[in-house]
Amino acid sequence: MDNLTTTDVSDHALIAGCVEGDQQAWVQLLNRYKRLIYGVTVRFGFNTEDRHDVFQAVCLETLKNLASVRNAPSLRYWILTIAIRQSCLLLKRRREENGRESVDAVITLHNSRPDTMEIYLAAEREKIVHEAMEELPDRCRSLLDALFFSKERTSYSEAGQLLGLSRETIGSTRLRCLEKMRKILESKGF
């Protein structure tokens, strides 16, 4: 798997490589699915330390059971299910540690099938939006990232300084960029 990007290799080839002990295949598999795993932990509202704990648990579970995956196209859903299960387990432990919830109430948390599909669909939408952002011109990508995706709220003045534009032109530039984004998303069936 020398010199191939993560998207050049199929899930089937990554699974086969991982099962054979190919470290490069494992790194590529993690790179491909880490956003999905961390996305689940964000949806559960975990702090950074808990997100890393869940990520490690998912990696361990995935590595231990990867040889049992029979259908490579379902790998994404399989990893998503593991991430949700590990998140539920951590949530259960946290709640039991805090003594805020009885064991009977936590058991209902494990019936997450409807939530699984909702989280999967949200992750798929996030992936499409991320891909669309990558297709935007640099200026639009920077502007939309600053205005809509940064953790800190960005004012028009700050965005203008970032892009070398006046505060007054940010609104019209934002509209043009959003229109480009809409067209890209539309072409992807979003």
Short mmCIF file of C-alpha atoms in Angstrom, two decimals:
data_model
loop_
_atom_site.label_atom_id
_atom_site.label_comp_id
_atom_site.label_asym_id
_atom_site.label_seq_id
_atom_site.Cartn_x
_atom_site.Cartn_y
_atom_site.Cartn_z
CA MET A 1 0.00 0.00 0.00
CA ASP A 2 2.97 2.26 -0.58
CA ASN A 3 2.36 5.92 -1.43
CA LEU A 4 -1.41 5.60 -1.79
CA THR A 5 -3.76 8.12 -0.32
CA THR A 6 -6.54 7.05 2.01
CA THR A 7 -9.15 7.40 -0.73
CA ASP A 8 -7.13 5.35 -3.25
CA VAL A 9 -7.55 2.13 -1.28
CA SER A 10 -10.86 0.30 -0.94
CA ASP A 11 -12.26 -0.71 2.43
CA HIS A 12 -11.84 -4.32 1.34
CA ALA A 13 -8.11 -3.80 0.72
CA LEU A 14 -7.72 -1.96 4.03
CA ILE A 15 -9.44 -4.76 5.93
CA ALA A 16 -7.24 -7.37 4.24
CA GLY A 17 -4.12 -5.34 4.98
CA CYS A 18 -5.06 -4.85 8.63
CA VAL A 19 -5.81 -8.55 9.10
CA GLU A 20 -2.37 -9.33 7.59
CA GLY A 21 -0.75 -6.94 10.07
CA ASP A 22 0.03 -4.11 7.63
CA GLN A 23 0.61 -1.03 9.82
CA GLN A 24 0.11 1.33 6.85
CA ALA A 25 -3.34 -0.18 6.19
CA TRP A 26 -4.29 0.37 9.85
CA VAL A 27 -3.15 4.00 9.72
CA GLN A 28 -5.15 4.56 6.51
CA LEU A 29 -8.23 2.93 8.03
CA LEU A 30 -7.98 5.18 11.09
CA ASN A 31 -7.49 8.25 8.92
CA ARG A 32 -10.55 7.34 6.89
CA TYR A 33 -12.88 6.80 9.86
CA LYS A 34 -11.54 8.98 12.69
CA ARG A 35 -13.88 11.88 11.82
CA LEU A 36 -16.85 9.51 11.97
CA ILE A 37 -15.79 8.17 15.37
CA TYR A 38 -15.07 11.59 16.84
CA GLY A 39 -18.33 12.88 15.32
CA VAL A 40 -20.25 10.34 17.40
CA THR A 41 -18.43 11.40 20.56
CA VAL A 42 -19.26 15.04 19.86
CA ARG A 43 -22.93 14.16 19.42
CA PHE A 44 -22.84 12.47 22.83
CA GLY A 45 -21.43 15.67 24.32
CA PHE A 46 -18.23 14.19 25.70
CA ASN A 47 -15.27 16.30 26.74
CA THR A 48 -11.91 15.92 24.98
CA GLU A 49 -10.57 13.27 27.36
CA ASP A 50 -13.71 11.14 27.04
CA ARG A 51 -13.63 11.51 23.24
CA HIS A 52 -10.11 10.13 23.20
CA ASP A 53 -11.13 7.28 25.52
CA VAL A 54 -14.00 6.32 23.23
CA PHE A 55 -11.76 6.61 20.16
CA GLN A 56 -9.23 4.23 21.73
CA ALA A 57 -11.95 1.78 22.74
CA VAL A 58 -13.37 1.84 19.20
CA CYS A 59 -9.92 1.27 17.73
CA LEU A 60 -9.30 -1.68 20.03
CA GLU A 61 -12.70 -3.22 19.31
CA THR A 62 -12.27 -2.67 15.58
CA LEU A 63 -8.82 -4.18 15.51
CA LYS A 64 -9.88 -7.21 17.56
CA ASN A 65 -12.90 -7.96 15.33
CA LEU A 66 -11.85 -6.70 11.90
CA ALA A 67 -11.27 -10.22 10.60
CA SER A 68 -14.96 -10.97 11.20
CA VAL A 69 -16.16 -8.24 8.81
CA ARG A 70 -17.74 -10.12 5.91
CA ASN A 71 -19.06 -7.19 3.91
CA ALA A 72 -16.49 -4.44 3.29
CA PRO A 73 -19.08 -1.89 2.07
CA SER A 74 -20.70 -2.03 5.50
CA LEU A 75 -17.43 -1.19 7.30
CA ARG A 76 -18.47 2.43 7.84
CA TYR A 77 -21.78 1.40 9.45
CA TRP A 78 -20.01 -1.30 11.49
CA ILE A 79 -17.49 1.22 12.90
CA LEU A 80 -20.30 3.68 13.54
CA THR A 81 -22.17 1.03 15.53
CA ILE A 82 -19.06 0.29 17.60
CA ALA A 83 -18.56 4.01 18.26
CA ILE A 84 -22.16 4.40 19.41
CA ARG A 85 -21.94 1.29 21.59
CA GLN A 86 -18.69 2.48 23.21
CA SER A 87 -20.17 5.95 23.73
CA CYS A 88 -23.23 4.43 25.39
CA LEU A 89 -21.02 2.33 27.65
CA LEU A 90 -18.99 5.35 28.70
CA LEU A 91 -22.14 7.38 29.26
CA LYS A 92 -23.53 4.56 31.40
CA ARG A 93 -20.31 4.43 33.47
CA ARG A 94 -20.31 8.20 33.94
CA ARG A 95 -23.91 8.23 35.06
CA GLU A 96 -23.40 5.33 37.44
CA GLU A 97 -20.32 7.08 38.87
CA ASN A 98 -22.40 10.18 39.46
CA GLY A 99 -25.23 8.11 40.95
CA ARG A 100 -27.80 10.06 38.96
CA GLU A 101 -29.43 7.17 37.22
CA SER A 102 -30.56 3.71 38.16
CA VAL A 103 -29.35 0.67 36.24
CA ASP A 104 -32.87 0.15 34.83
CA ALA A 105 -32.88 3.60 33.29
CA VAL A 106 -29.46 3.05 31.75
CA ILE A 107 -30.56 -0.22 30.14
CA THR A 108 -32.98 1.73 27.97
CA LEU A 109 -29.96 3.63 26.63
CA HIS A 110 -28.73 0.45 24.90
CA ASN A 111 -31.76 0.38 22.62
CA SER A 112 -30.07 2.84 20.28
CA ARG A 113 -31.10 1.45 16.87
CA PRO A 114 -33.22 4.47 15.86
CA ASP A 115 -30.47 6.81 17.10
CA THR A 116 -27.85 4.80 15.21
CA MET A 117 -29.43 5.58 11.87
CA GLU A 118 -29.90 9.23 12.80
CA ILE A 119 -26.24 9.53 13.80
CA TYR A 120 -25.16 7.67 10.67
CA LEU A 121 -27.15 9.99 8.43
CA ALA A 122 -25.80 13.04 10.23
CA ALA A 123 -22.27 11.73 9.76
CA GLU A 124 -22.94 11.16 6.07
CA ARG A 125 -24.27 14.71 5.69
CA GLU A 126 -21.22 16.05 7.52
CA LYS A 127 -18.95 14.09 5.17
CA ILE A 128 -20.68 15.53 2.10
CA VAL A 129 -20.46 19.07 3.47
CA HIS A 130 -16.77 18.55 4.25
CA GLU A 131 -16.14 17.29 0.70
CA ALA A 132 -18.04 20.26 -0.73
CA MET A 133 -15.96 22.66 1.38
CA GLU A 134 -12.80 21.11 -0.07
CA GLU A 135 -14.05 21.90 -3.60
CA LEU A 136 -14.58 25.59 -2.88
CA PRO A 137 -11.97 28.18 -3.88
CA ASP A 138 -9.55 28.95 -1.04
CA ARG A 139 -11.08 32.35 -0.27
CA CYS A 140 -14.61 30.92 0.02
CA ARG A 141 -13.44 27.96 2.06
CA SER A 142 -11.59 30.26 4.49
CA LEU A 143 -14.53 32.64 4.79
CA LEU A 144 -17.19 29.98 5.34
CA ASP A 145 -14.94 28.09 7.73
CA ALA A 146 -14.38 31.25 9.78
CA LEU A 147 -18.03 32.27 9.80
CA PHE A 148 -19.75 28.91 10.26
CA PHE A 149 -17.34 26.21 11.40
CA SER A 150 -14.87 27.79 13.80
CA LYS A 151 -15.35 27.24 17.50
CA GLU A 152 -15.10 30.96 18.19
CA ARG A 153 -17.66 33.31 16.68
CA THR A 154 -16.04 35.36 13.92
CA SER A 155 -17.27 38.88 13.24
CA TYR A 156 -17.37 40.37 9.75
CA SER A 157 -14.49 42.65 10.77
CA GLU A 158 -12.35 39.68 11.80
CA ALA A 159 -13.27 37.77 8.65
CA GLY A 160 -12.38 40.81 6.58
CA GLN A 161 -8.97 41.05 8.23
CA LEU A 162 -8.41 37.34 7.71
CA LEU A 163 -9.12 37.60 3.98
CA GLY A 164 -7.84 41.09 3.31
CA LEU A 165 -11.33 42.41 2.56
CA SER A 166 -13.28 45.29 3.99
CA ARG A 167 -15.97 44.57 6.55
CA GLU A 168 -18.60 45.89 4.14
CA THR A 169 -17.79 43.36 1.40
CA ILE A 170 -17.93 40.28 3.63
CA GLY A 171 -21.73 39.97 3.38
CA SER A 172 -21.83 39.92 -0.41
CA THR A 173 -18.76 37.66 -0.58
CA ARG A 174 -20.42 35.30 1.90
CA LEU A 175 -23.54 35.14 -0.28
CA ARG A 176 -21.51 34.33 -3.40
CA CYS A 177 -19.58 31.65 -1.50
CA LEU A 178 -22.77 30.13 -0.11
CA GLU A 179 -24.20 30.03 -3.63
CA LYS A 180 -21.10 28.16 -4.83
CA MET A 181 -21.46 25.80 -1.88
CA ARG A 182 -25.13 25.24 -2.67
CA LYS A 183 -24.30 24.30 -6.27
CA ILE A 184 -21.60 21.87 -5.18
CA LEU A 185 -23.91 20.26 -2.62
CA GLU A 186 -26.69 20.07 -5.19
CA SER A 187 -24.34 18.26 -7.61
CA LYS A 188 -23.67 15.73 -4.83
CA GLY A 189 -27.37 15.08 -4.34
CA PHE A 190 -27.48 16.86 -1.00
#
